[in-house]
mmCIF file of C-alpha atoms in Angstrom:
data_model
loop_
_atom_site.group_PDB
_atom_site.id
_atom_site.type_symbol
_atom_site.label_atom_id
_atom_site.label_comp_id
_atom_site.label_asym_id
_atom_site.label_seq_id
_atom_site.Cartn_x
_atom_site.Cartn_y
_atom_site.Cartn_z
ATOM 1 C CA GLU A 1 0.000 0.000 0.000
ATOM 2 C CA THR A 2 1.351 3.399 -0.954
ATOM 3 C CA GLY A 3 1.146 6.133 1.683
ATOM 4 C CA VAL A 4 -1.519 8.373 0.122
ATOM 5 C CA THR A 5 -3.813 7.076 -2.610
ATOM 6 C CA GLN A 6 -6.077 9.202 -4.785
ATOM 7 C CA THR A 7 -8.839 8.135 -7.152
ATOM 8 C CA PRO A 8 -9.640 8.702 -9.894
ATOM 9 C CA ARG A 9 -6.316 9.698 -11.431
ATOM 10 C CA HIS A 10 -8.081 11.399 -14.323
ATOM 11 C CA LEU A 11 -11.569 12.873 -14.536
ATOM 12 C CA VAL A 12 -13.377 14.693 -17.323
ATOM 13 C CA MET A 13 -16.677 16.299 -16.452
ATOM 14 C CA GLY A 14 -19.171 18.718 -17.840
ATOM 15 C CA MET A 15 -20.144 21.873 -16.060
ATOM 16 C CA THR A 16 -23.428 20.370 -14.862
ATOM 17 C CA ASN A 17 -22.030 17.080 -13.575
ATOM 18 C CA LYS A 18 -21.511 16.003 -9.986
ATOM 19 C CA LYS A 19 -18.439 13.938 -9.179
ATOM 20 C CA SER A 20 -16.213 13.182 -6.200
ATOM 21 C CA LEU A 21 -12.502 12.800 -5.660
ATOM 22 C CA LYS A 22 -11.326 10.328 -3.068
ATOM 23 C CA CYS A 23 -8.192 10.256 -0.957
ATOM 24 C CA GLU A 24 -7.023 7.589 1.463
ATOM 25 C CA GLN A 25 -3.944 7.646 3.679
ATOM 26 C CA HIS A 26 -2.351 4.603 5.286
ATOM 27 C CA LEU A 27 0.159 6.471 7.443
ATOM 28 C CA GLY A 28 -1.805 6.973 10.645
ATOM 29 C CA HIS A 29 -1.668 10.747 10.232
ATOM 30 C CA ASN A 30 -4.086 13.126 11.919
ATOM 31 C CA ALA A 31 -4.209 15.895 9.305
ATOM 32 C CA MET A 32 -5.328 15.789 5.680
ATOM 33 C CA TYR A 33 -5.305 18.469 2.996
ATOM 34 C CA TRP A 34 -6.676 19.307 -0.419
ATOM 35 C CA TYR A 35 -4.472 21.386 -2.716
ATOM 36 C CA LYS A 36 -5.079 22.718 -6.216
ATOM 37 C CA GLN A 37 -2.099 22.709 -8.575
ATOM 38 C CA SER A 38 -2.308 24.734 -11.798
ATOM 39 C CA ALA A 39 0.473 25.020 -14.338
ATOM 40 C CA LYS A 40 3.198 27.480 -13.363
ATOM 41 C CA LYS A 41 1.338 28.564 -10.231
ATOM 42 C CA PRO A 42 2.057 27.905 -6.558
ATOM 43 C CA LEU A 43 0.134 25.183 -4.822
ATOM 44 C CA GLU A 44 -3.155 26.568 -3.498
ATOM 45 C CA LEU A 45 -4.342 25.200 -0.179
ATOM 46 C CA MET A 46 -8.075 24.533 -0.314
ATOM 47 C CA PHE A 47 -9.026 22.659 2.849
ATOM 48 C CA VAL A 48 -7.370 21.269 5.959
ATOM 49 C CA TYR A 49 -8.813 18.651 8.272
ATOM 50 C CA SER A 50 -7.322 17.828 11.642
ATOM 51 C CA LEU A 51 -8.747 14.855 13.523
ATOM 52 C CA GLU A 52 -11.717 14.917 11.123
ATOM 53 C CA GLU A 53 -12.576 18.548 11.848
ATOM 54 C CA ARG A 54 -12.173 21.215 9.193
ATOM 55 C CA VAL A 55 -9.636 23.753 10.392
ATOM 56 C CA GLU A 56 -8.985 25.685 7.211
ATOM 57 C CA ASN A 57 -11.124 26.853 4.323
ATOM 58 C CA ASN A 58 -9.295 29.312 2.123
ATOM 59 C CA SER A 59 -12.217 31.101 0.488
ATOM 60 C CA VAL A 60 -12.900 28.190 -1.801
ATOM 61 C CA PRO A 61 -16.066 28.433 -3.930
ATOM 62 C CA SER A 62 -18.998 26.423 -2.617
ATOM 63 C CA ARG A 63 -18.980 24.268 -5.745
ATOM 64 C CA PHE A 64 -16.153 22.420 -3.951
ATOM 65 C CA SER A 65 -17.375 20.559 -0.880
ATOM 66 C CA PRO A 66 -14.994 18.527 1.295
ATOM 67 C CA GLU A 67 -15.904 15.591 3.489
ATOM 68 C CA CYS A 68 -13.738 13.793 6.042
ATOM 69 C CA PRO A 69 -15.621 10.779 7.466
ATOM 70 C CA ASN A 70 -12.601 9.512 9.415
ATOM 71 C CA SER A 71 -8.915 10.294 9.793
ATOM 72 C CA SER A 72 -7.943 8.015 6.890
ATOM 73 C CA HIS A 73 -10.355 9.228 4.230
ATOM 74 C CA LEU A 74 -10.972 12.559 2.558
ATOM 75 C CA PHE A 75 -13.355 13.413 -0.250
ATOM 76 C CA LEU A 76 -13.797 16.437 -2.470
ATOM 77 C CA HIS A 77 -17.294 16.670 -3.909
ATOM 78 C CA LEU A 78 -17.562 18.632 -7.134
ATOM 79 C CA HIS A 79 -20.668 20.197 -8.688
ATOM 80 C CA THR A 80 -21.385 22.816 -11.338
ATOM 81 C CA LEU A 81 -17.685 23.420 -11.903
ATOM 82 C CA GLN A 82 -16.230 25.977 -14.282
ATOM 83 C CA PRO A 83 -13.563 25.407 -16.966
ATOM 84 C CA GLU A 84 -11.069 27.393 -14.851
ATOM 85 C CA ASP A 85 -11.375 24.669 -12.202
ATOM 86 C CA SER A 86 -9.447 22.336 -14.500
ATOM 87 C CA ALA A 87 -6.265 21.472 -12.599
ATOM 88 C CA LEU A 88 -4.439 18.772 -10.680
ATOM 89 C CA TYR A 89 -5.999 18.218 -7.261
ATOM 90 C CA LEU A 90 -3.539 16.910 -4.729
ATOM 91 C CA CYS A 91 -4.351 15.298 -1.426
ATOM 92 C CA ALA A 92 -1.754 15.290 1.345
ATOM 93 C CA SER A 93 -1.439 14.161 4.929
ATOM 94 C CA SER A 94 0.813 14.982 7.874
ATOM 95 C CA GLN A 95 1.203 13.946 11.493
ATOM 96 C CA THR A 96 -0.481 17.128 12.727
ATOM 97 C CA SER A 97 -1.680 20.360 11.169
ATOM 98 C CA GLY A 98 -0.187 22.881 13.581
ATOM 99 C CA SER A 99 3.523 22.400 13.113
ATOM 100 C CA PRO A 100 5.910 22.440 10.147
ATOM 101 C CA GLY A 101 5.791 18.722 9.550
ATOM 102 C CA GLU A 102 6.517 16.955 6.293
ATOM 103 C CA LEU A 103 3.591 16.544 3.917
ATOM 104 C CA PHE A 104 2.983 13.248 2.169
ATOM 105 C CA PHE A 105 1.208 13.747 -1.146
ATOM 106 C CA GLY A 106 -0.884 11.538 -3.334
ATOM 107 C CA GLU A 107 -0.268 11.477 -7.075
ATOM 108 C CA GLY A 108 -3.246 13.706 -7.711
ATOM 109 C CA SER A 109 -6.473 13.670 -9.661
ATOM 110 C CA ARG A 110 -6.207 15.455 -13.010
ATOM 111 C CA LEU A 111 -9.548 17.214 -13.534
ATOM 112 C CA THR A 112 -10.740 18.595 -16.855
ATOM 113 C CA VAL A 113 -13.966 20.598 -16.929
ATOM 114 C CA LEU A 114 -15.515 20.977 -20.362
ATOM 115 C CA GLY B 1 2.095 40.204 1.407
ATOM 116 C CA GLN B 2 3.792 36.853 1.564
ATOM 117 C CA ASN B 3 5.785 35.736 -1.429
ATOM 118 C CA ILE B 4 8.163 33.082 -2.673
ATOM 119 C CA ASP B 5 10.337 33.570 -5.765
ATOM 120 C CA GLN B 6 12.162 30.846 -7.631
ATOM 121 C CA PRO B 7 13.209 30.555 -11.293
ATOM 122 C CA THR B 8 10.616 29.071 -13.619
ATOM 123 C CA GLU B 9 12.980 26.796 -15.495
ATOM 124 C CA MET B 10 16.632 25.761 -15.491
ATOM 125 C CA THR B 11 18.702 23.545 -17.748
ATOM 126 C CA ALA B 12 21.818 21.620 -16.749
ATOM 127 C CA THR B 13 24.036 18.868 -18.077
ATOM 128 C CA GLU B 14 24.239 15.305 -16.815
ATOM 129 C CA GLY B 15 27.097 14.961 -14.310
ATOM 130 C CA ALA B 16 27.224 18.678 -13.547
ATOM 131 C CA ILE B 17 26.108 20.709 -10.526
ATOM 132 C CA VAL B 18 23.073 22.988 -10.395
ATOM 133 C CA GLN B 19 21.857 25.441 -7.756
ATOM 134 C CA ILE B 20 18.163 26.344 -7.536
ATOM 135 C CA ASN B 21 17.534 29.540 -5.608
ATOM 136 C CA CYS B 22 14.510 30.538 -3.572
ATOM 137 C CA THR B 23 13.828 33.862 -1.882
ATOM 138 C CA TYR B 24 10.983 34.342 0.526
ATOM 139 C CA GLN B 25 9.051 37.072 2.298
ATOM 140 C CA THR B 26 6.772 35.805 5.036
ATOM 141 C CA SER B 27 5.056 36.990 8.202
ATOM 142 C CA GLY B 28 7.311 35.223 10.641
ATOM 143 C CA PHE B 29 9.348 32.183 9.694
ATOM 144 C CA ASN B 30 9.320 28.613 10.908
ATOM 145 C CA GLY B 31 11.489 26.920 8.334
ATOM 146 C CA LEU B 32 11.673 26.133 4.651
ATOM 147 C CA PHE B 33 10.918 22.971 2.694
ATOM 148 C CA TRP B 34 12.090 21.664 -0.658
ATOM 149 C CA TYR B 35 10.011 19.088 -2.524
ATOM 150 C CA GLN B 36 10.682 17.258 -5.772
ATOM 151 C CA GLN B 37 7.882 16.524 -8.219
ATOM 152 C CA HIS B 38 8.377 14.372 -11.298
ATOM 153 C CA ALA B 39 5.870 14.926 -14.097
ATOM 154 C CA GLY B 40 2.595 13.184 -13.314
ATOM 155 C CA GLU B 41 3.734 12.150 -9.853
ATOM 156 C CA ALA B 42 3.315 13.242 -6.238
ATOM 157 C CA PRO B 43 5.599 15.860 -4.728
ATOM 158 C CA THR B 44 8.080 14.174 -2.386
ATOM 159 C CA PHE B 45 9.989 15.682 0.529
ATOM 160 C CA LEU B 46 13.638 16.547 0.000
ATOM 161 C CA SER B 47 14.653 18.766 2.904
ATOM 162 C CA TYR B 48 13.631 21.046 5.737
ATOM 163 C CA ASN B 49 15.839 23.859 7.046
ATOM 164 C CA VAL B 50 15.066 26.073 10.017
ATOM 165 C CA LEU B 51 18.570 27.087 11.095
ATOM 166 C CA ASP B 52 21.125 28.929 8.995
ATOM 167 C CA GLY B 53 23.612 26.830 7.133
ATOM 168 C CA LEU B 54 24.028 23.952 4.766
ATOM 169 C CA GLU B 55 22.528 20.518 5.217
ATOM 170 C CA GLU B 56 23.819 17.746 3.023
ATOM 171 C CA LYS B 57 21.911 14.627 2.109
ATOM 172 C CA GLY B 58 23.753 12.552 -0.453
ATOM 173 C CA ARG B 59 23.890 14.334 -3.811
ATOM 174 C CA PHE B 60 21.418 16.972 -2.600
ATOM 175 C CA SER B 61 22.174 19.832 -0.210
ATOM 176 C CA SER B 62 19.965 22.645 1.046
ATOM 177 C CA PHE B 63 21.126 26.007 2.360
ATOM 178 C CA LEU B 64 19.305 28.639 4.394
ATOM 179 C CA SER B 65 20.081 32.240 5.292
ATOM 180 C CA ARG B 66 17.320 33.617 7.532
ATOM 181 C CA SER B 67 18.766 37.134 7.557
ATOM 182 C CA LYS B 68 18.646 37.274 3.743
ATOM 183 C CA GLY B 69 15.368 35.415 3.290
ATOM 184 C CA TYR B 70 17.172 33.062 0.950
ATOM 185 C CA SER B 71 17.583 29.359 0.368
ATOM 186 C CA TYR B 72 19.049 27.191 -2.318
ATOM 187 C CA LEU B 73 18.958 23.551 -3.306
ATOM 188 C CA LEU B 74 22.226 22.195 -4.655
ATOM 189 C CA LEU B 75 22.207 19.088 -6.801
ATOM 190 C CA LYS B 76 25.528 17.411 -7.571
ATOM 191 C CA GLU B 77 26.501 14.729 -10.096
ATOM 192 C CA LEU B 78 23.274 15.312 -11.963
ATOM 193 C CA GLN B 79 21.467 12.306 -13.356
ATOM 194 C CA MET B 80 18.725 12.190 -15.978
ATOM 195 C CA LYS B 81 16.268 11.112 -13.282
ATOM 196 C CA ASP B 82 16.788 14.484 -11.565
ATOM 197 C CA SER B 83 14.686 16.077 -14.315
ATOM 198 C CA ALA B 84 11.690 17.269 -12.301
ATOM 199 C CA SER B 85 10.103 20.327 -10.759
ATOM 200 C CA TYR B 86 11.521 21.542 -7.455
ATOM 201 C CA LEU B 87 9.105 23.285 -5.103
ATOM 202 C CA CYS B 88 10.184 25.696 -2.388
ATOM 203 C CA ALA B 89 7.817 26.379 0.525
ATOM 204 C CA ALA B 90 8.317 28.597 3.577
ATOM 205 C CA VAL B 91 6.459 28.163 6.867
ATOM 206 C CA ASP B 92 5.029 31.389 8.286
ATOM 207 C CA SER B 93 4.271 32.345 11.880
ATOM 208 C CA ASN B 94 0.888 30.551 11.723
ATOM 209 C CA TYR B 95 2.557 27.393 10.424
ATOM 210 C CA GLN B 96 1.006 27.963 7.018
ATOM 211 C CA LEU B 97 3.031 26.832 4.011
ATOM 212 C CA ILE B 98 3.730 29.556 1.455
ATOM 213 C CA TRP B 99 4.602 27.884 -1.836
ATOM 214 C CA GLY B 100 6.669 28.992 -4.791
ATOM 215 C CA ALA B 101 5.510 28.185 -8.323
ATOM 216 C CA GLY B 102 8.270 25.606 -8.719
ATOM 217 C CA THR B 103 11.412 25.360 -10.824
ATOM 218 C CA LYS B 104 11.368 22.939 -13.739
ATOM 219 C CA LEU B 105 14.825 21.404 -14.064
ATOM 220 C CA ILE B 106 15.761 19.918 -17.428
ATOM 221 C CA ILE B 107 18.811 17.663 -17.561
ATOM 222 C CA LYS B 108 20.521 17.191 -20.919
ATOM 223 C CA PRO B 109 22.916 14.354 -21.774
#
């Protein structure tokens, strides 16, 4: 088992579709993150969960809805997305959220919105 | 505002040495990370510096100067597999990571 697993790896959706991205970590970490990665731009932190509670929400549009049912799983529910939402969505985990600990990333879900 | 600057792209030759620079401006400072990201893969941790100086880890070394707001990643004996993007990220006073846009390193034979 790899440390952080994301599915699907690739997703194409229309602007009216509803889909979900899934992330699972097998490292026993207490914090999980969603990042957006666009070409030639810095990583954008979207959401942070610590012990299954959301601790960060960086002004992300409501068309992105996170869910953390337990400390090992994280979802990002997508609905009525825009073409500019096309990007690589990276999930990460760390021991805790409040200290400069190493992040362990998944390989990402490449999202294309038509 | 908070900002990280690093070159967009660099090219180097197999077997040579390359230095990737990163300058940062943050509200407070709690260290600096370097990550490596191969195309289509997850970013992976390379180094973390919080004190001034050079830390060596095999072919890779990372340097920090807190007074200058400056770090660099030094890669020696370059191999083709070192072709990747290198991400610099500083930790601010709230333990938030401030990311650079990454440096794409191209290694030529």
